[in-house]
Amino acid sequence: CNRALGAAHGEYVIRLDADDSFDPTLLEELRGSMERKAADFVSCDRRELNLKTGEVCEIRIDPFNLFRLIAIGTLMRRDLILKVGGWRNLFLEEYDLYLRYLSRSAHPPVHTPKVLFPYTIRPGSMSSDSVRTKEGWRELSRIWPQHVLEKRGAPA
């Protein structure tokens, strides 16, 4: 992620992992919200499919809870990501980045209440590994005080 960030030249960044996809309007919708609200951080809702159970649901991020976000559903300013040092080598690296980023932002996060991307939970993926996820939360709580984590929402 940091190599890609260094090579990028745009004003905004969305992290897109190899197995992610998004609605064709996602970039325009999030950029529009960012510019209209003079924001530094914009998120949206998603449709989630669990391949193991077959369950499909819509995940709404309102009220704002940082720990319900997925990287593809967040738009941030490249210069501010660089200022906070980019991604660190952690299991839950995006939440750590969000916490550092929002602590330096002059504006509150903005939510765009639209489902703009699908997210698939696959057996064997990081998001389906409850043991590693619990270890990731412990790692994050060693770095960040509990009151800081609680300020941004409750871990999902």
Short mmCIF file of N, CA and C in Angstrom, two decimals:
data_model
loop_
_atom_site.label_atom_id
_atom_site.label_comp_id
_atom_site.label_asym_id
_atom_site.label_seq_id
_atom_site.Cartn_x
_atom_site.Cartn_y
_atom_site.Cartn_z
N CYS A 1 0.82 -1.21 0.00
CA CYS A 1 0.00 0.00 0.00
C CYS A 1 0.86 1.26 0.00
N ASN A 2 1.92 1.26 0.79
CA ASN A 2 2.77 2.45 0.86
C ASN A 2 3.52 2.70 -0.44
N ARG A 3 3.93 1.63 -1.13
CA ARG A 3 4.58 1.83 -2.45
C ARG A 3 3.60 2.44 -3.43
N ALA A 4 2.37 1.95 -3.44
CA ALA A 4 1.35 2.51 -4.32
C ALA A 4 1.06 3.96 -3.96
N LEU A 5 1.00 4.26 -2.68
CA LEU A 5 0.77 5.63 -2.23
C LEU A 5 1.89 6.55 -2.70
N GLY A 6 3.13 6.07 -2.62
CA GLY A 6 4.26 6.87 -3.09
C GLY A 6 4.24 7.11 -4.59
N ALA A 7 3.71 6.16 -5.34
CA ALA A 7 3.66 6.29 -6.80
C ALA A 7 2.44 7.08 -7.27
N ALA A 8 1.44 7.24 -6.41
CA ALA A 8 0.20 7.93 -6.78
C ALA A 8 0.46 9.43 -6.91
N HIS A 9 -0.33 10.07 -7.77
CA HIS A 9 -0.20 11.51 -7.96
C HIS A 9 -1.49 12.27 -7.72
N GLY A 10 -2.58 11.55 -7.51
CA GLY A 10 -3.87 12.19 -7.31
C GLY A 10 -4.03 12.80 -5.94
N GLU A 11 -5.09 13.56 -5.78
CA GLU A 11 -5.38 14.23 -4.52
C GLU A 11 -6.03 13.27 -3.51
N TYR A 12 -6.77 12.28 -4.02
CA TYR A 12 -7.54 11.38 -3.16
C TYR A 12 -7.06 9.95 -3.31
N VAL A 13 -7.30 9.14 -2.26
CA VAL A 13 -6.89 7.74 -2.26
C VAL A 13 -8.03 6.86 -1.75
N ILE A 14 -8.25 5.77 -2.48
CA ILE A 14 -9.10 4.67 -2.01
C ILE A 14 -8.26 3.42 -2.17
N ARG A 15 -8.19 2.62 -1.13
CA ARG A 15 -7.45 1.36 -1.22
C ARG A 15 -8.35 0.29 -1.83
N LEU A 16 -7.87 -0.31 -2.89
CA LEU A 16 -8.62 -1.35 -3.59
C LEU A 16 -7.79 -2.61 -3.58
N ASP A 17 -8.20 -3.59 -2.77
CA ASP A 17 -7.49 -4.87 -2.73
C ASP A 17 -7.83 -5.69 -3.97
N ALA A 18 -7.05 -6.71 -4.24
CA ALA A 18 -7.17 -7.50 -5.46
C ALA A 18 -8.55 -8.14 -5.63
N ASP A 19 -9.23 -8.47 -4.53
CA ASP A 19 -10.53 -9.12 -4.66
C ASP A 19 -11.70 -8.15 -4.46
N ASP A 20 -11.43 -6.84 -4.48
CA ASP A 20 -12.48 -5.83 -4.31
C ASP A 20 -13.00 -5.34 -5.66
N SER A 21 -14.22 -4.85 -5.64
CA SER A 21 -14.81 -4.16 -6.78
C SER A 21 -15.73 -3.08 -6.23
N PHE A 22 -16.18 -2.18 -7.09
CA PHE A 22 -17.07 -1.13 -6.61
C PHE A 22 -18.00 -0.67 -7.71
N ASP A 23 -19.08 -0.03 -7.28
CA ASP A 23 -20.05 0.55 -8.19
C ASP A 23 -19.34 1.62 -9.03
N PRO A 24 -19.67 1.74 -10.31
CA PRO A 24 -19.00 2.75 -11.15
C PRO A 24 -19.15 4.17 -10.64
N THR A 25 -20.15 4.45 -9.81
CA THR A 25 -20.35 5.81 -9.30
C THR A 25 -19.62 6.09 -7.98
N LEU A 26 -18.97 5.07 -7.40
CA LEU A 26 -18.35 5.24 -6.08
C LEU A 26 -17.38 6.42 -6.03
N LEU A 27 -16.47 6.50 -6.95
CA LEU A 27 -15.46 7.56 -6.90
C LEU A 27 -16.10 8.95 -6.99
N GLU A 28 -17.03 9.12 -7.91
CA GLU A 28 -17.69 10.42 -8.07
C GLU A 28 -18.54 10.77 -6.86
N GLU A 29 -19.25 9.78 -6.32
CA GLU A 29 -20.10 10.03 -5.14
C GLU A 29 -19.27 10.45 -3.93
N LEU A 30 -18.19 9.72 -3.64
CA LEU A 30 -17.38 10.03 -2.47
C LEU A 30 -16.62 11.34 -2.66
N ARG A 31 -16.08 11.56 -3.85
CA ARG A 31 -15.38 12.82 -4.12
C ARG A 31 -16.34 14.00 -3.99
N GLY A 32 -17.55 13.84 -4.52
CA GLY A 32 -18.55 14.90 -4.41
C GLY A 32 -18.88 15.22 -2.96
N SER A 33 -19.06 14.19 -2.14
CA SER A 33 -19.33 14.41 -0.71
C SER A 33 -18.16 15.11 -0.04
N MET A 34 -16.95 14.70 -0.39
CA MET A 34 -15.76 15.30 0.22
C MET A 34 -15.68 16.79 -0.11
N GLU A 35 -15.92 17.12 -1.36
CA GLU A 35 -15.81 18.53 -1.77
C GLU A 35 -16.97 19.37 -1.25
N ARG A 36 -18.18 18.84 -1.29
CA ARG A 36 -19.34 19.60 -0.80
C ARG A 36 -19.25 19.88 0.69
N LYS A 37 -18.73 18.94 1.46
CA LYS A 37 -18.69 19.07 2.92
C LYS A 37 -17.33 19.54 3.43
N ALA A 38 -16.41 19.86 2.54
CA ALA A 38 -15.05 20.26 2.93
C ALA A 38 -14.47 19.24 3.91
N ALA A 39 -14.59 17.98 3.58
CA ALA A 39 -14.15 16.89 4.46
C ALA A 39 -12.77 16.37 4.06
N ASP A 40 -12.17 15.60 4.95
CA ASP A 40 -10.91 14.90 4.67
C ASP A 40 -11.12 13.40 4.57
N PHE A 41 -12.27 12.91 5.02
CA PHE A 41 -12.52 11.47 5.12
C PHE A 41 -13.99 11.22 4.83
N VAL A 42 -14.27 10.39 3.83
CA VAL A 42 -15.66 10.08 3.46
C VAL A 42 -15.81 8.57 3.36
N SER A 43 -16.91 8.06 3.90
CA SER A 43 -17.20 6.62 3.82
C SER A 43 -18.59 6.41 3.25
N CYS A 44 -18.87 5.16 2.86
CA CYS A 44 -20.19 4.82 2.34
C CYS A 44 -20.61 3.45 2.87
N ASP A 45 -21.82 3.05 2.53
CA ASP A 45 -22.37 1.77 2.95
C ASP A 45 -21.97 0.69 1.94
N ARG A 46 -22.21 -0.58 2.32
CA ARG A 46 -21.84 -1.69 1.43
C ARG A 46 -22.86 -2.82 1.49
N ARG A 47 -22.79 -3.65 0.48
CA ARG A 47 -23.56 -4.91 0.44
C ARG A 47 -22.56 -6.02 0.72
N GLU A 48 -22.88 -6.84 1.69
CA GLU A 48 -21.95 -7.87 2.14
C GLU A 48 -22.52 -9.26 1.84
N LEU A 49 -21.68 -10.12 1.24
CA LEU A 49 -22.04 -11.49 0.95
C LEU A 49 -21.09 -12.42 1.68
N ASN A 50 -21.66 -13.32 2.48
CA ASN A 50 -20.86 -14.32 3.18
C ASN A 50 -20.98 -15.61 2.38
N LEU A 51 -19.89 -16.01 1.71
CA LEU A 51 -19.94 -17.20 0.86
C LEU A 51 -20.17 -18.48 1.65
N LYS A 52 -19.75 -18.52 2.90
CA LYS A 52 -19.94 -19.73 3.71
C LYS A 52 -21.41 -19.94 4.06
N THR A 53 -22.10 -18.86 4.43
CA THR A 53 -23.50 -18.99 4.86
C THR A 53 -24.50 -18.62 3.76
N GLY A 54 -24.02 -17.91 2.74
CA GLY A 54 -24.92 -17.43 1.69
C GLY A 54 -25.68 -16.18 2.07
N GLU A 55 -25.45 -15.68 3.27
CA GLU A 55 -26.16 -14.49 3.76
C GLU A 55 -25.71 -13.25 3.00
N VAL A 56 -26.69 -12.42 2.61
CA VAL A 56 -26.43 -11.13 1.99
C VAL A 56 -27.10 -10.07 2.85
N CYS A 57 -26.38 -9.01 3.18
CA CYS A 57 -26.98 -7.94 3.97
C CYS A 57 -26.34 -6.61 3.59
N GLU A 58 -27.04 -5.55 3.90
CA GLU A 58 -26.50 -4.22 3.70
C GLU A 58 -25.95 -3.73 5.02
N ILE A 59 -24.73 -3.21 4.98
CA ILE A 59 -24.07 -2.69 6.18
C ILE A 59 -24.12 -1.17 6.10
N ARG A 60 -24.82 -0.57 7.04
CA ARG A 60 -24.95 0.89 7.12
C ARG A 60 -23.94 1.41 8.14
N ILE A 61 -23.27 2.49 7.79
CA ILE A 61 -22.23 3.06 8.66
C ILE A 61 -22.77 4.34 9.31
N ASP A 62 -24.00 4.31 9.72
CA ASP A 62 -24.61 5.46 10.37
C ASP A 62 -25.40 4.95 11.56
N PRO A 63 -25.06 5.29 12.78
CA PRO A 63 -24.06 6.30 13.14
C PRO A 63 -22.64 5.83 12.82
N PHE A 64 -21.76 6.80 12.68
CA PHE A 64 -20.39 6.51 12.29
C PHE A 64 -19.71 5.60 13.30
N ASN A 65 -19.14 4.53 12.79
CA ASN A 65 -18.35 3.61 13.59
C ASN A 65 -17.16 3.20 12.73
N LEU A 66 -16.03 3.72 13.05
CA LEU A 66 -14.80 3.48 12.30
C LEU A 66 -14.53 2.00 12.09
N PHE A 67 -14.90 1.18 13.05
CA PHE A 67 -14.56 -0.23 13.02
C PHE A 67 -15.52 -1.07 12.18
N ARG A 68 -16.48 -0.44 11.54
CA ARG A 68 -17.36 -1.13 10.60
C ARG A 68 -16.97 -0.82 9.16
N LEU A 69 -15.94 0.00 8.98
CA LEU A 69 -15.52 0.39 7.64
C LEU A 69 -14.66 -0.68 6.98
N ILE A 70 -14.66 -0.66 5.66
CA ILE A 70 -13.80 -1.49 4.83
C ILE A 70 -13.02 -0.52 3.94
N ALA A 71 -11.76 -0.81 3.68
CA ALA A 71 -10.89 0.12 2.96
C ALA A 71 -11.49 0.63 1.66
N ILE A 72 -12.09 -0.25 0.87
CA ILE A 72 -12.64 0.19 -0.42
C ILE A 72 -13.74 1.23 -0.25
N GLY A 73 -14.37 1.30 0.90
CA GLY A 73 -15.47 2.24 1.13
C GLY A 73 -15.06 3.54 1.76
N THR A 74 -13.77 3.87 1.75
CA THR A 74 -13.32 5.12 2.36
C THR A 74 -12.44 5.90 1.39
N LEU A 75 -12.69 7.18 1.31
CA LEU A 75 -11.90 8.09 0.48
C LEU A 75 -11.16 9.05 1.41
N MET A 76 -9.85 9.17 1.19
CA MET A 76 -9.03 10.05 2.03
C MET A 76 -8.13 10.91 1.15
N ARG A 77 -7.59 11.94 1.75
CA ARG A 77 -6.66 12.82 1.04
C ARG A 77 -5.24 12.23 1.09
N ARG A 78 -4.63 12.14 -0.06
CA ARG A 78 -3.29 11.54 -0.17
C ARG A 78 -2.28 12.28 0.70
N ASP A 79 -2.30 13.61 0.67
CA ASP A 79 -1.29 14.37 1.43
C ASP A 79 -1.40 14.12 2.94
N LEU A 80 -2.61 13.93 3.44
CA LEU A 80 -2.78 13.68 4.88
C LEU A 80 -2.36 12.24 5.24
N ILE A 81 -2.59 11.29 4.35
CA ILE A 81 -2.10 9.93 4.59
C ILE A 81 -0.58 9.95 4.68
N LEU A 82 0.06 10.69 3.79
CA LEU A 82 1.53 10.79 3.82
C LEU A 82 2.00 11.45 5.11
N LYS A 83 1.30 12.50 5.56
CA LYS A 83 1.70 13.20 6.78
C LYS A 83 1.66 12.30 8.02
N VAL A 84 0.70 11.37 8.05
CA VAL A 84 0.61 10.49 9.23
C VAL A 84 1.45 9.23 9.08
N GLY A 85 2.17 9.10 7.97
CA GLY A 85 3.11 7.99 7.81
C GLY A 85 2.59 6.77 7.06
N GLY A 86 1.40 6.88 6.45
CA GLY A 86 0.88 5.76 5.67
C GLY A 86 0.49 4.57 6.54
N TRP A 87 0.48 3.40 5.91
CA TRP A 87 0.09 2.17 6.60
C TRP A 87 1.26 1.61 7.40
N ARG A 88 0.96 1.08 8.59
CA ARG A 88 1.97 0.38 9.38
C ARG A 88 1.72 -1.12 9.28
N ASN A 89 2.74 -1.89 9.58
CA ASN A 89 2.67 -3.34 9.44
C ASN A 89 1.93 -3.97 10.62
N LEU A 90 0.60 -3.91 10.57
CA LEU A 90 -0.28 -4.46 11.59
C LEU A 90 -1.34 -5.32 10.91
N PHE A 91 -1.94 -6.23 11.63
CA PHE A 91 -3.01 -7.03 11.05
C PHE A 91 -4.20 -6.15 10.67
N LEU A 92 -4.59 -5.23 11.55
CA LEU A 92 -5.70 -4.31 11.28
C LEU A 92 -5.15 -2.94 10.90
N GLU A 93 -4.28 -2.92 9.89
CA GLU A 93 -3.56 -1.70 9.50
C GLU A 93 -4.48 -0.57 9.07
N GLU A 94 -5.62 -0.86 8.48
CA GLU A 94 -6.47 0.24 8.03
C GLU A 94 -7.07 0.99 9.22
N TYR A 95 -7.44 0.28 10.30
CA TYR A 95 -8.00 0.98 11.46
C TYR A 95 -6.95 1.85 12.14
N ASP A 96 -5.73 1.34 12.23
CA ASP A 96 -4.64 2.14 12.78
C ASP A 96 -4.43 3.40 11.94
N LEU A 97 -4.43 3.25 10.62
CA LEU A 97 -4.29 4.42 9.74
C LEU A 97 -5.45 5.39 9.95
N TYR A 98 -6.68 4.89 9.99
CA TYR A 98 -7.83 5.77 10.18
C TYR A 98 -7.71 6.56 11.48
N LEU A 99 -7.28 5.90 12.56
CA LEU A 99 -7.15 6.59 13.84
C LEU A 99 -6.11 7.70 13.77
N ARG A 100 -4.96 7.41 13.17
CA ARG A 100 -3.92 8.44 13.03
C ARG A 100 -4.39 9.56 12.11
N TYR A 101 -5.02 9.19 11.02
CA TYR A 101 -5.49 10.15 10.02
C TYR A 101 -6.54 11.09 10.62
N LEU A 102 -7.55 10.52 11.27
CA LEU A 102 -8.61 11.35 11.84
C LEU A 102 -8.12 12.22 12.99
N SER A 103 -7.07 11.79 13.69
CA SER A 103 -6.52 12.62 14.76
C SER A 103 -5.84 13.87 14.19
N ARG A 104 -5.42 13.83 12.94
CA ARG A 104 -4.76 14.97 12.29
C ARG A 104 -5.70 15.78 11.40
N SER A 105 -6.87 15.25 11.12
CA SER A 105 -7.83 15.93 10.25
C SER A 105 -8.47 17.11 10.96
N ALA A 106 -8.72 18.16 10.21
CA ALA A 106 -9.38 19.34 10.77
C ALA A 106 -10.90 19.23 10.69
N HIS A 107 -11.40 18.14 10.10
CA HIS A 107 -12.84 18.00 9.87
C HIS A 107 -13.34 16.63 10.35
N PRO A 108 -14.60 16.57 10.78
CA PRO A 108 -15.16 15.27 11.17
C PRO A 108 -15.38 14.39 9.93
N PRO A 109 -15.39 13.08 10.11
CA PRO A 109 -15.65 12.20 8.96
C PRO A 109 -17.07 12.40 8.43
N VAL A 110 -17.24 12.17 7.15
CA VAL A 110 -18.54 12.33 6.48
C VAL A 110 -19.00 10.96 5.98
N HIS A 111 -20.27 10.71 6.12
CA HIS A 111 -20.86 9.45 5.64
C HIS A 111 -21.75 9.75 4.43
N THR A 112 -21.55 9.00 3.35
CA THR A 112 -22.43 9.05 2.19
C THR A 112 -23.37 7.85 2.30
N PRO A 113 -24.65 8.10 2.57
CA PRO A 113 -25.58 6.99 2.87
C PRO A 113 -26.06 6.25 1.62
N LYS A 114 -25.11 5.66 0.91
CA LYS A 114 -25.43 4.88 -0.28
C LYS A 114 -24.60 3.61 -0.29
N VAL A 115 -25.20 2.53 -0.77
CA VAL A 115 -24.48 1.27 -0.94
C VAL A 115 -23.72 1.39 -2.26
N LEU A 116 -22.39 1.49 -2.17
CA LEU A 116 -21.59 1.74 -3.37
C LEU A 116 -20.57 0.66 -3.69
N PHE A 117 -20.55 -0.41 -2.89
CA PHE A 117 -19.66 -1.50 -3.25
C PHE A 117 -20.11 -2.80 -2.60
N PRO A 118 -19.80 -3.91 -3.28
CA PRO A 118 -20.06 -5.22 -2.68
C PRO A 118 -18.81 -5.68 -1.94
N TYR A 119 -19.01 -6.40 -0.86
CA TYR A 119 -17.89 -6.96 -0.12
C TYR A 119 -18.18 -8.43 0.11
N THR A 120 -17.26 -9.29 -0.26
CA THR A 120 -17.46 -10.73 -0.13
C THR A 120 -16.54 -11.29 0.95
N ILE A 121 -17.15 -12.01 1.88
CA ILE A 121 -16.39 -12.69 2.93
C ILE A 121 -16.21 -14.13 2.47
N ARG A 122 -14.97 -14.49 2.18
CA ARG A 122 -14.65 -15.82 1.67
C ARG A 122 -14.06 -16.70 2.77
N PRO A 123 -14.40 -17.99 2.78
CA PRO A 123 -13.75 -18.89 3.74
C PRO A 123 -12.23 -18.83 3.54
N GLY A 124 -11.49 -18.72 4.63
CA GLY A 124 -10.04 -18.65 4.56
C GLY A 124 -9.48 -17.24 4.39
N SER A 125 -10.35 -16.24 4.20
CA SER A 125 -9.86 -14.87 4.05
C SER A 125 -9.56 -14.25 5.41
N MET A 126 -8.84 -13.13 5.40
CA MET A 126 -8.52 -12.44 6.66
C MET A 126 -9.78 -12.09 7.44
N SER A 127 -10.80 -11.60 6.74
CA SER A 127 -12.01 -11.15 7.43
C SER A 127 -12.82 -12.30 8.02
N SER A 128 -12.54 -13.52 7.63
CA SER A 128 -13.27 -14.66 8.19
C SER A 128 -12.48 -15.40 9.27
N ASP A 129 -11.27 -14.95 9.56
CA ASP A 129 -10.40 -15.61 10.54
C ASP A 129 -10.58 -14.94 11.91
N SER A 130 -11.47 -15.49 12.72
CA SER A 130 -11.80 -14.86 14.01
C SER A 130 -10.62 -14.85 14.97
N VAL A 131 -9.76 -15.87 14.93
CA VAL A 131 -8.60 -15.92 15.82
C VAL A 131 -7.63 -14.79 15.49
N ARG A 132 -7.29 -14.64 14.21
CA ARG A 132 -6.38 -13.57 13.82
C ARG A 132 -6.99 -12.19 14.06
N THR A 133 -8.30 -12.09 13.85
CA THR A 133 -8.98 -10.80 14.08
C THR A 133 -8.90 -10.42 15.56
N LYS A 134 -9.13 -11.38 16.46
CA LYS A 134 -9.02 -11.09 17.90
C LYS A 134 -7.59 -10.69 18.26
N GLU A 135 -6.61 -11.36 17.69
CA GLU A 135 -5.21 -10.98 17.92
C GLU A 135 -4.96 -9.57 17.39
N GLY A 136 -5.56 -9.24 16.25
CA GLY A 136 -5.43 -7.90 15.68
C GLY A 136 -6.01 -6.83 16.59
N TRP A 137 -7.16 -7.12 17.23
CA TRP A 137 -7.75 -6.17 18.16
C TRP A 137 -6.86 -5.98 19.39
N ARG A 138 -6.27 -7.08 19.87
CA ARG A 138 -5.35 -6.96 21.01
C ARG A 138 -4.15 -6.09 20.63
N GLU A 139 -3.61 -6.31 19.43
CA GLU A 139 -2.48 -5.52 18.95
C GLU A 139 -2.86 -4.04 18.86
N LEU A 140 -4.02 -3.75 18.32
CA LEU A 140 -4.49 -2.38 18.20
C LEU A 140 -4.70 -1.74 19.57
N SER A 141 -5.24 -2.50 20.53
CA SER A 141 -5.49 -1.94 21.86
C SER A 141 -4.20 -1.74 22.66
N ARG A 142 -3.11 -2.38 22.26
CA ARG A 142 -1.81 -2.10 22.90
C ARG A 142 -1.24 -0.78 22.39
N ILE A 143 -1.60 -0.38 21.18
CA ILE A 143 -1.10 0.85 20.57
C ILE A 143 -1.98 2.04 20.95
N TRP A 144 -3.29 1.82 20.96
CA TRP A 144 -4.25 2.90 21.16
C TRP A 144 -4.97 2.74 22.49
N PRO A 145 -5.04 3.82 23.29
CA PRO A 145 -5.79 3.76 24.56
C PRO A 145 -7.27 3.46 24.31
N GLN A 146 -7.89 2.79 25.24
CA GLN A 146 -9.30 2.40 25.11
C GLN A 146 -10.20 3.59 24.82
N HIS A 147 -9.98 4.73 25.46
CA HIS A 147 -10.86 5.88 25.25
C HIS A 147 -10.77 6.40 23.80
N VAL A 148 -9.63 6.26 23.17
CA VAL A 148 -9.48 6.67 21.76
C VAL A 148 -10.28 5.72 20.87
N LEU A 149 -10.16 4.42 21.12
CA LEU A 149 -10.90 3.43 20.34
C LEU A 149 -12.41 3.63 20.51
N GLU A 150 -12.84 3.86 21.73
CA GLU A 150 -14.28 4.05 22.00
C GLU A 150 -14.81 5.32 21.36
N LYS A 151 -14.00 6.35 21.27
CA LYS A 151 -14.42 7.61 20.66
C LYS A 151 -14.82 7.41 19.20
N ARG A 152 -14.18 6.47 18.51
CA ARG A 152 -14.44 6.24 17.08
C ARG A 152 -15.45 5.13 16.82
N GLY A 153 -15.97 4.51 17.87
CA GLY A 153 -16.97 3.46 17.70
C GLY A 153 -16.57 2.22 18.45
N ALA A 154 -17.42 1.26 18.42
CA ALA A 154 -17.12 -0.01 19.09
C ALA A 154 -16.63 -1.00 18.06
N PRO A 155 -15.58 -1.74 18.39
CA PRO A 155 -15.12 -2.76 17.43
C PRO A 155 -16.27 -3.70 17.04
N ALA A 156 -16.34 -3.97 15.73
CA ALA A 156 -17.44 -4.80 15.19
C ALA A 156 -17.22 -6.26 15.51
#
